[in-house]
Amino acid sequence: MAFELPKLPYAFNALEPHIDARTMEIHHGKHHQAYVTNLNNAIAGTEAEKMSIEEICANISKFPMAIRNNGGGHYNHSLFWNILTPNASQAPSGALADAINPAFGNLDDFKTKFAAAGATRFGSGWAWLTKNSAGKLEISSTPNQDNPLMDLAEVKGTPILGLDVWEHAYYLHYQNRRPDYISAFWNVINWDEVAKRFAK
Ligand code: MN3
């Protein structure tokens, strides 16, 4: 069963002015599509062909780099599109808010720490908010297309929020201003989706 590019749950221009339409179109249609195509080529005829993307990530140390890079790329972007929305609420509520405050101080402290994880990731990678095996929240960042599901990640668990800090995610609109892109990200977060992932 080959992996497929998921449909974007909103229009390319829906996240403007925070994330521009051209970036979304290329990011989804070219970059994510390439991860899917290359992942399908890499798993063909291997045991990974019968696995879910989560199972592939959990066993990633057994697989060649092409599966790690493209499998991570497919998982990470599928998550990313879903935690973004044009109808963002400004803050999480309920059990997620109750977990963020003791873990990080308050929402603003969480945002500062998460932004720092994204801003200080050298080169390409991701910033993550992850629910670990003890049910606690942790902030981390990973290089390239690695993610917290991977058995070789430093901080392991289920990612509930992720931010792509590859230049392809922001360069057309923000050029070298990664911190401005990260600031804009807070305006388009689908906290209901993040809360759903946290509750699982
Ligand atoms: Mn990307």
PDB file of C-alpha atoms and ligand atoms in Angstrom:
ATOM      1  CA  MET A   1       0.000   0.000   0.000  1.00  0.00           C
ATOM      2  CA  ALA A   2       1.764   3.117  -1.226  1.00  0.00           C
ATOM      3  CA  PHE A   3       1.691   6.323   0.762  1.00  0.00           C
ATOM      4  CA  GLU A   4      -0.201   9.269  -0.700  1.00  0.00           C
ATOM      5  CA  LEU A   5       0.045  13.033  -0.411  1.00  0.00           C
ATOM      6  CA  PRO A   6      -2.774  14.119   1.931  1.00  0.00           C
ATOM      7  CA  LYS A   7      -5.051  16.945   0.769  1.00  0.00           C
ATOM      8  CA  LEU A   8      -4.350  20.293   2.352  1.00  0.00           C
ATOM      9  CA  PRO A   9      -7.305  20.966   4.714  1.00  0.00           C
ATOM     10  CA  TYR A  10      -7.566  24.629   3.549  1.00  0.00           C
ATOM     11  CA  ALA A  11      -6.677  26.742   0.505  1.00  0.00           C
ATOM     12  CA  PHE A  12      -3.063  27.645  -0.279  1.00  0.00           C
ATOM     13  CA  ASN A  13      -3.747  31.298   0.565  1.00  0.00           C
ATOM     14  CA  ALA A  14      -5.767  30.567   3.727  1.00  0.00           C
ATOM     15  CA  LEU A  15      -2.883  31.221   6.119  1.00  0.00           C
ATOM     16  CA  GLU A  16      -1.919  34.609   4.669  1.00  0.00           C
ATOM     17  CA  PRO A  17      -0.417  36.960   5.671  1.00  0.00           C
ATOM     18  CA  HIS A  18       1.396  34.659   8.109  1.00  0.00           C
ATOM     19  CA  ILE A  19       2.327  31.974   5.578  1.00  0.00           C
ATOM     20  CA  ASP A  20       2.030  32.988   1.939  1.00  0.00           C
ATOM     21  CA  ALA A  21       0.172  31.059  -0.761  1.00  0.00           C
ATOM     22  CA  ARG A  22       3.180  30.458  -3.019  1.00  0.00           C
ATOM     23  CA  THR A  23       5.160  28.946  -0.143  1.00  0.00           C
ATOM     24  CA  MET A  24       2.237  26.684   0.765  1.00  0.00           C
ATOM     25  CA  GLU A  25       1.750  25.590  -2.843  1.00  0.00           C
ATOM     26  CA  ILE A  26       5.409  24.636  -3.336  1.00  0.00           C
ATOM     27  CA  HIS A  27       5.812  23.231   0.167  1.00  0.00           C
ATOM     28  CA  HIS A  28       2.806  20.924  -0.128  1.00  0.00           C
ATOM     29  CA  GLY A  29       2.762  20.164  -3.848  1.00  0.00           C
ATOM     30  CA  LYS A  30       6.499  19.876  -4.490  1.00  0.00           C
ATOM     31  CA  HIS A  31       8.371  19.216  -1.233  1.00  0.00           C
ATOM     32  CA  HIS A  32       5.849  16.970   0.523  1.00  0.00           C
ATOM     33  CA  GLN A  33       5.012  15.223  -2.744  1.00  0.00           C
ATOM     34  CA  ALA A  34       8.708  14.479  -3.270  1.00  0.00           C
ATOM     35  CA  TYR A  35       8.973  12.922   0.219  1.00  0.00           C
ATOM     36  CA  VAL A  36       5.971  10.694  -0.584  1.00  0.00           C
ATOM     37  CA  THR A  37       7.315   9.654  -3.997  1.00  0.00           C
ATOM     38  CA  ASN A  38      10.818   8.985  -2.669  1.00  0.00           C
ATOM     39  CA  LEU A  39       9.466   7.125   0.375  1.00  0.00           C
ATOM     40  CA  ASN A  40       7.395   4.834  -1.838  1.00  0.00           C
ATOM     41  CA  ASN A  41      10.456   4.149  -3.998  1.00  0.00           C
ATOM     42  CA  ALA A  42      12.623   3.492  -0.933  1.00  0.00           C
ATOM     43  CA  ILE A  43      10.241   1.026   0.752  1.00  0.00           C
ATOM     44  CA  ALA A  44       9.341  -0.934  -2.388  1.00  0.00           C
ATOM     45  CA  GLY A  45      10.134  -4.603  -1.801  1.00  0.00           C
ATOM     46  CA  THR A  46      11.191  -4.082   1.842  1.00  0.00           C
ATOM     47  CA  GLU A  47       9.453  -4.967   5.110  1.00  0.00           C
ATOM     48  CA  ALA A  48       8.608  -1.259   5.537  1.00  0.00           C
ATOM     49  CA  GLU A  49       6.107  -1.629   2.715  1.00  0.00           C
ATOM     50  CA  LYS A  50       3.631  -3.282   5.087  1.00  0.00           C
ATOM     51  CA  MET A  51       4.102  -0.801   7.932  1.00  0.00           C
ATOM     52  CA  SER A  52       2.254   2.356   8.905  1.00  0.00           C
ATOM     53  CA  ILE A  53       4.268   5.559   8.820  1.00  0.00           C
ATOM     54  CA  GLU A  54       4.292   5.558  12.652  1.00  0.00           C
ATOM     55  CA  GLU A  55       5.715   1.998  12.700  1.00  0.00           C
ATOM     56  CA  ILE A  56       8.372   2.970  10.184  1.00  0.00           C
ATOM     57  CA  CYS A  57       9.418   5.911  12.380  1.00  0.00           C
ATOM     58  CA  ALA A  58       9.477   3.755  15.534  1.00  0.00           C
ATOM     59  CA  ASN A  59      11.894   1.335  13.821  1.00  0.00           C
ATOM     60  CA  ILE A  60      13.823   3.908  11.832  1.00  0.00           C
ATOM     61  CA  SER A  61      17.301   2.872  13.008  1.00  0.00           C
ATOM     62  CA  LYS A  62      16.859  -0.412  11.076  1.00  0.00           C
ATOM     63  CA  PHE A  63      16.247   1.338   7.776  1.00  0.00           C
ATOM     64  CA  PRO A  64      18.435   3.119   5.239  1.00  0.00           C
ATOM     65  CA  MET A  65      18.770   6.910   5.205  1.00  0.00           C
ATOM     66  CA  ALA A  66      16.346   7.290   2.270  1.00  0.00           C
ATOM     67  CA  ILE A  67      13.522   5.845   4.405  1.00  0.00           C
ATOM     68  CA  ARG A  68      14.548   7.963   7.403  1.00  0.00           C
ATOM     69  CA  ASN A  69      14.616  11.221   5.444  1.00  0.00           C
ATOM     70  CA  ASN A  70      11.535  10.648   3.305  1.00  0.00           C
ATOM     71  CA  GLY A  71       9.494   8.754   5.912  1.00  0.00           C
ATOM     72  CA  GLY A  72      10.173  11.527   8.408  1.00  0.00           C
ATOM     73  CA  GLY A  73       9.377  14.080   5.741  1.00  0.00           C
ATOM     74  CA  HIS A  74       6.009  12.460   5.039  1.00  0.00           C
ATOM     75  CA  TYR A  75       5.034  12.076   8.710  1.00  0.00           C
ATOM     76  CA  ASN A  76       6.216  15.539   9.731  1.00  0.00           C
ATOM     77  CA  HIS A  77       4.469  17.421   6.936  1.00  0.00           C
ATOM     78  CA  SER A  78       1.233  15.443   7.360  1.00  0.00           C
ATOM     79  CA  LEU A  79       1.221  16.570  10.995  1.00  0.00           C
ATOM     80  CA  PHE A  80       2.224  20.135  10.122  1.00  0.00           C
ATOM     81  CA  TRP A  81      -0.696  20.791   7.716  1.00  0.00           C
ATOM     82  CA  ASN A  82      -3.139  19.602  10.346  1.00  0.00           C
ATOM     83  CA  ILE A  83      -1.900  21.695  13.236  1.00  0.00           C
ATOM     84  CA  LEU A  84      -2.264  24.850  11.115  1.00  0.00           C
ATOM     85  CA  THR A  85      -5.571  26.615  10.493  1.00  0.00           C
ATOM     86  CA  PRO A  86      -6.896  29.936   9.216  1.00  0.00           C
ATOM     87  CA  ASN A  87      -9.360  29.904  12.145  1.00  0.00           C
ATOM     88  CA  ALA A  88      -6.869  29.849  14.983  1.00  0.00           C
ATOM     89  CA  SER A  89      -7.774  30.423  18.597  1.00  0.00           C
ATOM     90  CA  GLN A  90      -5.107  32.358  20.465  1.00  0.00           C
ATOM     91  CA  ALA A  91      -4.508  29.838  23.229  1.00  0.00           C
ATOM     92  CA  PRO A  92      -5.056  26.211  24.137  1.00  0.00           C
ATOM     93  CA  SER A  93      -7.703  25.344  26.714  1.00  0.00           C
ATOM     94  CA  GLY A  94      -8.686  22.420  28.906  1.00  0.00           C
ATOM     95  CA  ALA A  95      -6.331  19.533  29.648  1.00  0.00           C
ATOM     96  CA  LEU A  96      -3.674  20.797  27.241  1.00  0.00           C
ATOM     97  CA  ALA A  97      -3.512  24.212  28.930  1.00  0.00           C
ATOM     98  CA  ASP A  98      -3.429  22.430  32.296  1.00  0.00           C
ATOM     99  CA  ALA A  99      -0.382  20.454  31.113  1.00  0.00           C
ATOM    100  CA  ILE A 100       1.484  23.368  29.481  1.00  0.00           C
ATOM    101  CA  ASN A 101       1.444  25.619  32.551  1.00  0.00           C
ATOM    102  CA  PRO A 102       3.169  23.308  35.068  1.00  0.00           C
ATOM    103  CA  ALA A 103       5.625  22.072  32.423  1.00  0.00           C
ATOM    104  CA  PHE A 104       6.789  25.475  31.176  1.00  0.00           C
ATOM    105  CA  GLY A 105       5.500  28.157  33.592  1.00  0.00           C
ATOM    106  CA  ASN A 106       2.774  29.655  31.449  1.00  0.00           C
ATOM    107  CA  LEU A 107       1.786  29.906  27.789  1.00  0.00           C
ATOM    108  CA  ASP A 108       4.160  32.802  27.080  1.00  0.00           C
ATOM    109  CA  ASP A 109       7.086  30.924  28.637  1.00  0.00           C
ATOM    110  CA  PHE A 110       6.161  27.879  26.560  1.00  0.00           C
ATOM    111  CA  LYS A 111       6.125  29.987  23.384  1.00  0.00           C
ATOM    112  CA  THR A 112       9.507  31.515  24.231  1.00  0.00           C
ATOM    113  CA  LYS A 113      11.089  28.095  24.807  1.00  0.00           C
ATOM    114  CA  PHE A 114       9.490  26.542  21.731  1.00  0.00           C
ATOM    115  CA  ALA A 115      10.557  29.506  19.559  1.00  0.00           C
ATOM    116  CA  ALA A 116      14.100  29.171  20.880  1.00  0.00           C
ATOM    117  CA  ALA A 117      14.133  25.477  19.943  1.00  0.00           C
ATOM    118  CA  GLY A 118      13.189  26.424  16.385  1.00  0.00           C
ATOM    119  CA  ALA A 119      15.429  29.480  16.113  1.00  0.00           C
ATOM    120  CA  THR A 120      18.538  27.713  17.391  1.00  0.00           C
ATOM    121  CA  ARG A 121      18.190  24.555  15.283  1.00  0.00           C
ATOM    122  CA  PHE A 122      21.250  24.896  13.054  1.00  0.00           C
ATOM    123  CA  GLY A 123      20.479  24.308   9.392  1.00  0.00           C
ATOM    124  CA  SER A 124      17.297  22.414   8.613  1.00  0.00           C
ATOM    125  CA  GLY A 125      14.964  20.708  11.045  1.00  0.00           C
ATOM    126  CA  TRP A 126      11.914  20.919  13.255  1.00  0.00           C
ATOM    127  CA  ALA A 127      10.817  22.174  16.659  1.00  0.00           C
ATOM    128  CA  TRP A 128       8.477  19.896  18.585  1.00  0.00           C
ATOM    129  CA  LEU A 129       6.092  19.764  21.504  1.00  0.00           C
ATOM    130  CA  THR A 130       5.945  16.114  22.498  1.00  0.00           C
ATOM    131  CA  LYS A 131       3.934  14.049  24.952  1.00  0.00           C
ATOM    132  CA  ASN A 132       6.401  11.568  26.421  1.00  0.00           C
ATOM    133  CA  SER A 133       5.684   8.060  27.715  1.00  0.00           C
ATOM    134  CA  ALA A 134       4.959   9.475  31.192  1.00  0.00           C
ATOM    135  CA  GLY A 135       2.306  11.781  29.691  1.00  0.00           C
ATOM    136  CA  LYS A 136       4.441  14.876  30.293  1.00  0.00           C
ATOM    137  CA  LEU A 137       5.125  17.603  27.736  1.00  0.00           C
ATOM    138  CA  GLU A 138       8.625  18.267  26.433  1.00  0.00           C
ATOM    139  CA  ILE A 139      10.068  20.720  23.906  1.00  0.00           C
ATOM    140  CA  SER A 140      12.814  19.562  21.572  1.00  0.00           C
ATOM    141  CA  SER A 141      14.200  20.028  18.104  1.00  0.00           C
ATOM    142  CA  THR A 142      15.419  17.507  15.556  1.00  0.00           C
ATOM    143  CA  PRO A 143      17.702  17.816  12.529  1.00  0.00           C
ATOM    144  CA  ASN A 144      16.581  17.223   8.936  1.00  0.00           C
ATOM    145  CA  GLN A 145      13.336  15.186   8.864  1.00  0.00           C
ATOM    146  CA  ASP A 146      13.848  13.313  12.131  1.00  0.00           C
ATOM    147  CA  ASN A 147      11.005  13.396  14.681  1.00  0.00           C
ATOM    148  CA  PRO A 148      10.236  12.296  18.263  1.00  0.00           C
ATOM    149  CA  LEU A 149       8.594   9.033  17.109  1.00  0.00           C
ATOM    150  CA  MET A 150      11.957   7.818  15.863  1.00  0.00           C
ATOM    151  CA  ASP A 151      13.808   5.292  18.015  1.00  0.00           C
ATOM    152  CA  LEU A 152      16.977   7.352  17.672  1.00  0.00           C
ATOM    153  CA  ALA A 153      15.463  10.700  18.750  1.00  0.00           C
ATOM    154  CA  GLU A 154      16.956  12.365  21.841  1.00  0.00           C
ATOM    155  CA  VAL A 155      13.485  13.291  23.148  1.00  0.00           C
ATOM    156  CA  LYS A 156      11.051  10.493  22.340  1.00  0.00           C
ATOM    157  CA  GLY A 157       7.268  10.462  22.443  1.00  0.00           C
ATOM    158  CA  THR A 158       4.241  11.493  20.441  1.00  0.00           C
ATOM    159  CA  PRO A 159       4.632  14.862  18.754  1.00  0.00           C
ATOM    160  CA  ILE A 160       1.518  17.013  19.237  1.00  0.00           C
ATOM    161  CA  LEU A 161       2.832  20.265  17.714  1.00  0.00           C
ATOM    162  CA  GLY A 162       5.597  20.657  15.147  1.00  0.00           C
ATOM    163  CA  LEU A 163       7.168  23.588  13.350  1.00  0.00           C
ATOM    164  CA  ASP A 164       9.084  23.164  10.111  1.00  0.00           C
ATOM    165  CA  VAL A 165      12.142  25.453  10.229  1.00  0.00           C
ATOM    166  CA  TRP A 166      13.623  24.374   6.892  1.00  0.00           C
ATOM    167  CA  GLU A 167      14.260  27.442   4.726  1.00  0.00           C
ATOM    168  CA  HIS A 168      11.764  26.066   2.173  1.00  0.00           C
ATOM    169  CA  ALA A 169       9.040  26.675   4.788  1.00  0.00           C
ATOM    170  CA  TYR A 170       9.584  30.432   4.997  1.00  0.00           C
ATOM    171  CA  TYR A 171      12.317  31.789   2.698  1.00  0.00           C
ATOM    172  CA  LEU A 172      10.108  33.200  -0.107  1.00  0.00           C
ATOM    173  CA  HIS A 173       8.309  35.513   2.311  1.00  0.00           C
ATOM    174  CA  TYR A 174      10.691  35.900   5.253  1.00  0.00           C
ATOM    175  CA  GLN A 175      14.114  35.356   3.604  1.00  0.00           C
ATOM    176  CA  ASN A 176      16.630  34.934   6.443  1.00  0.00           C
ATOM    177  CA  ARG A 177      14.200  36.112   9.163  1.00  0.00           C
ATOM    178  CA  ARG A 178      13.402  32.753  10.719  1.00  0.00           C
ATOM    179  CA  PRO A 179      12.382  34.355  14.061  1.00  0.00           C
ATOM    180  CA  ASP A 180       9.695  36.434  12.263  1.00  0.00           C
ATOM    181  CA  TYR A 181       8.294  33.272  10.676  1.00  0.00           C
ATOM    182  CA  ILE A 182       8.238  31.606  14.087  1.00  0.00           C
ATOM    183  CA  SER A 183       6.405  34.618  15.589  1.00  0.00           C
ATOM    184  CA  ALA A 184       3.814  34.442  12.800  1.00  0.00           C
ATOM    185  CA  PHE A 185       3.297  30.704  13.417  1.00  0.00           C
ATOM    186  CA  TRP A 186       1.469  31.450  16.694  1.00  0.00           C
ATOM    187  CA  ASN A 187      -1.304  33.145  14.674  1.00  0.00           C
ATOM    188  CA  VAL A 188      -2.226  30.036  12.705  1.00  0.00           C
ATOM    189  CA  ILE A 189      -2.121  27.175  15.209  1.00  0.00           C
ATOM    190  CA  ASN A 190      -5.030  24.776  15.380  1.00  0.00           C
ATOM    191  CA  TRP A 191      -5.041  24.320  19.162  1.00  0.00           C
ATOM    192  CA  ASP A 192      -8.089  22.036  18.948  1.00  0.00           C
ATOM    193  CA  GLU A 193      -6.053  19.614  16.835  1.00  0.00           C
ATOM    194  CA  VAL A 194      -3.070  19.870  19.198  1.00  0.00           C
ATOM    195  CA  ALA A 195      -5.400  19.190  22.145  1.00  0.00           C
ATOM    196  CA  LYS A 196      -6.841  16.159  20.325  1.00  0.00           C
ATOM    197  CA  ARG A 197      -3.349  14.744  19.828  1.00  0.00           C
ATOM    198  CA  PHE A 198      -2.543  15.407  23.476  1.00  0.00           C
ATOM    199  CA  ALA A 199      -5.702  13.587  24.629  1.00  0.00           C
ATOM    200  CA  LYS A 200      -4.912  10.406  22.640  1.00  0.00           C
TER     201      LYS A 200
HETATM  202 MN   MN3 B   1       9.044  21.295   4.893  1.00  0.00          MN
END
